[in-house]
Amino acid sequence: EKAANAQSLSTQLSTLLSSSANERNEPSLEELAELLTEDQRTDVRNMRSDPRLYERMVESIAPAIFGHKEVKRGILLMLLGGVHKTTAEGIKLRGDVNVCIVGDPSTAKSQF
């Protein structure tokens, strides 16, 4: 059986979560699960039981760049974090997370 590729699953889950967050009537988890193929469901189940899931996802961010774990963690959380909210007063709060990378020249900032 083929091992789950953290980068492709991360992209698929991000797309799925992003598309569901943009809908006015958010679907239930059961409805979201129905959008996945059986192989994808199996991959998600395997990911859920992986104790190193977070670290594997961090490692899948810019794998050609050595080190910079904190930057990679920040980018991962930016990609997966934040949801749009509306307060009781009707104020819309943007859920997007922004990341500003500052550092010395030639430290792979542009590649991130």
mmCIF file of C-alpha atoms in Angstrom:
data_model
loop_
_atom_site.group_PDB
_atom_site.id
_atom_site.type_symbol
_atom_site.label_atom_id
_atom_site.label_comp_id
_atom_site.label_asym_id
_atom_site.label_seq_id
_atom_site.Cartn_x
_atom_site.Cartn_y
_atom_site.Cartn_z
ATOM 1 C CA GLU A 1 0.000 0.000 0.000
ATOM 2 C CA LYS A 2 1.249 3.453 -0.895
ATOM 3 C CA ALA A 3 2.351 5.628 2.051
ATOM 4 C CA ALA A 4 0.559 8.943 2.503
ATOM 5 C CA ASN A 5 2.469 11.889 1.060
ATOM 6 C CA ALA A 6 2.232 14.670 3.653
ATOM 7 C CA GLN A 7 2.705 17.454 1.116
ATOM 8 C CA SER A 8 -0.006 16.276 -1.281
ATOM 9 C CA LEU A 9 -2.392 15.560 1.592
ATOM 10 C CA SER A 10 -1.651 18.967 3.083
ATOM 11 C CA THR A 11 -2.501 20.597 -0.244
ATOM 12 C CA GLN A 12 -5.678 18.535 -0.628
ATOM 13 C CA LEU A 13 -6.815 19.238 2.930
ATOM 14 C CA SER A 14 -6.001 22.945 2.606
ATOM 15 C CA THR A 15 -8.029 23.120 -0.602
ATOM 16 C CA LEU A 16 -10.912 21.228 0.970
ATOM 17 C CA LEU A 17 -10.876 23.361 4.118
ATOM 18 C CA SER A 18 -10.491 26.581 2.158
ATOM 19 C CA SER A 19 -13.365 25.766 -0.169
ATOM 20 C CA SER A 20 -15.609 24.839 2.745
ATOM 21 C CA ALA A 21 -14.721 28.017 4.647
ATOM 22 C CA ASN A 22 -15.716 30.180 1.684
ATOM 23 C CA GLU A 23 -19.245 28.811 1.560
ATOM 24 C CA ARG A 24 -22.086 30.664 3.252
ATOM 25 C CA ASN A 25 -23.709 27.495 4.567
ATOM 26 C CA GLU A 26 -20.781 25.523 5.872
ATOM 27 C CA PRO A 27 -21.190 21.782 5.333
ATOM 28 C CA SER A 28 -20.977 19.326 8.185
ATOM 29 C CA LEU A 29 -17.940 17.119 8.669
ATOM 30 C CA GLU A 30 -19.948 14.213 7.287
ATOM 31 C CA GLU A 31 -20.715 16.179 4.111
ATOM 32 C CA LEU A 32 -17.045 17.097 3.742
ATOM 33 C CA ALA A 33 -16.040 13.458 4.204
ATOM 34 C CA GLU A 34 -18.361 12.481 1.349
ATOM 35 C CA LEU A 35 -16.330 14.709 -1.001
ATOM 36 C CA LEU A 36 -13.255 12.532 -0.463
ATOM 37 C CA THR A 37 -12.509 9.330 -2.327
ATOM 38 C CA GLU A 38 -12.098 6.139 -0.305
ATOM 39 C CA ASP A 39 -8.310 6.320 -0.752
ATOM 40 C CA GLN A 40 -8.306 9.896 0.547
ATOM 41 C CA ARG A 41 -10.415 8.882 3.552
ATOM 42 C CA THR A 42 -7.924 6.112 4.303
ATOM 43 C CA ASP A 43 -5.060 8.609 4.025
ATOM 44 C CA VAL A 44 -6.834 10.999 6.426
ATOM 45 C CA ARG A 45 -7.418 8.167 8.928
ATOM 46 C CA ASN A 46 -3.725 7.256 8.715
ATOM 47 C CA MET A 47 -2.749 10.893 9.193
ATOM 48 C CA ARG A 48 -4.973 11.198 12.272
ATOM 49 C CA SER A 49 -3.140 8.331 13.942
ATOM 50 C CA ASP A 50 0.344 9.605 13.021
ATOM 51 C CA PRO A 51 2.015 11.023 16.159
ATOM 52 C CA ARG A 52 4.446 12.948 13.911
ATOM 53 C CA LEU A 53 1.782 14.506 11.676
ATOM 54 C CA TYR A 54 2.583 18.090 12.655
ATOM 55 C CA GLU A 55 6.334 17.609 12.164
ATOM 56 C CA ARG A 56 5.774 15.844 8.827
ATOM 57 C CA MET A 57 3.635 18.737 7.624
ATOM 58 C CA VAL A 58 6.292 21.230 8.775
ATOM 59 C CA GLU A 59 8.939 19.215 6.899
ATOM 60 C CA SER A 60 6.788 19.316 3.751
ATOM 61 C CA ILE A 61 7.020 23.130 3.619
ATOM 62 C CA ALA A 62 9.929 24.084 1.304
ATOM 63 C CA PRO A 63 11.675 20.706 1.678
ATOM 64 C CA ALA A 64 14.653 21.887 -0.405
ATOM 65 C CA ILE A 65 15.486 24.531 2.231
ATOM 66 C CA PHE A 66 17.527 23.190 5.146
ATOM 67 C CA GLY A 67 16.555 24.232 8.666
ATOM 68 C CA HIS A 68 14.357 27.265 9.370
ATOM 69 C CA LYS A 69 11.878 25.078 11.309
ATOM 70 C CA GLU A 70 10.263 28.071 13.038
ATOM 71 C CA VAL A 71 9.637 29.841 9.724
ATOM 72 C CA LYS A 72 8.189 26.638 8.269
ATOM 73 C CA ARG A 73 5.934 26.215 11.322
ATOM 74 C CA GLY A 74 4.706 29.776 10.909
ATOM 75 C CA ILE A 75 3.938 29.235 7.230
ATOM 76 C CA LEU A 76 2.102 25.976 7.979
ATOM 77 C CA LEU A 77 -0.012 27.651 10.654
ATOM 78 C CA MET A 78 -0.682 30.542 8.270
ATOM 79 C CA LEU A 79 -1.902 28.097 5.607
ATOM 80 C CA LEU A 80 -4.127 26.125 7.982
ATOM 81 C CA GLY A 81 -5.124 28.743 10.550
ATOM 82 C CA GLY A 82 -7.727 31.400 10.894
ATOM 83 C CA VAL A 83 -11.431 31.430 10.160
ATOM 84 C CA HIS A 84 -13.584 34.403 9.262
ATOM 85 C CA LYS A 85 -15.914 35.465 12.070
ATOM 86 C CA THR A 86 -18.810 37.844 12.485
ATOM 87 C CA THR A 87 -19.376 39.382 15.911
ATOM 88 C CA ALA A 88 -22.789 39.785 17.519
ATOM 89 C CA GLU A 89 -22.666 43.439 16.393
ATOM 90 C CA GLY A 90 -22.233 42.326 12.774
ATOM 91 C CA ILE A 91 -18.557 43.262 12.517
ATOM 92 C CA LYS A 92 -16.721 40.949 10.143
ATOM 93 C CA LEU A 93 -13.312 39.805 11.352
ATOM 94 C CA ARG A 94 -10.824 38.570 8.784
ATOM 95 C CA GLY A 95 -9.423 35.173 9.683
ATOM 96 C CA ASP A 96 -6.394 35.342 7.406
ATOM 97 C CA VAL A 97 -2.994 35.092 9.056
ATOM 98 C CA ASN A 98 -0.130 37.148 7.638
ATOM 99 C CA VAL A 99 3.553 36.301 7.959
ATOM 100 C CA CYS A 100 6.426 38.745 7.549
ATOM 101 C CA ILE A 101 9.830 37.108 7.165
ATOM 102 C CA VAL A 102 12.764 39.382 8.015
ATOM 103 C CA GLY A 103 16.386 38.274 7.937
ATOM 104 C CA ASP A 104 19.859 38.566 6.547
ATOM 105 C CA PRO A 105 20.435 38.439 2.792
ATOM 106 C CA SER A 106 20.637 34.974 1.215
ATOM 107 C CA THR A 107 18.634 33.208 3.931
ATOM 108 C CA ALA A 108 15.902 31.808 1.622
ATOM 109 C CA LYS A 109 13.252 34.412 2.486
ATOM 110 C CA SER A 110 12.077 34.720 -1.124
ATOM 111 C CA GLN A 111 11.864 30.955 -1.574
ATOM 112 C CA PHE A 112 9.417 30.691 1.318
#
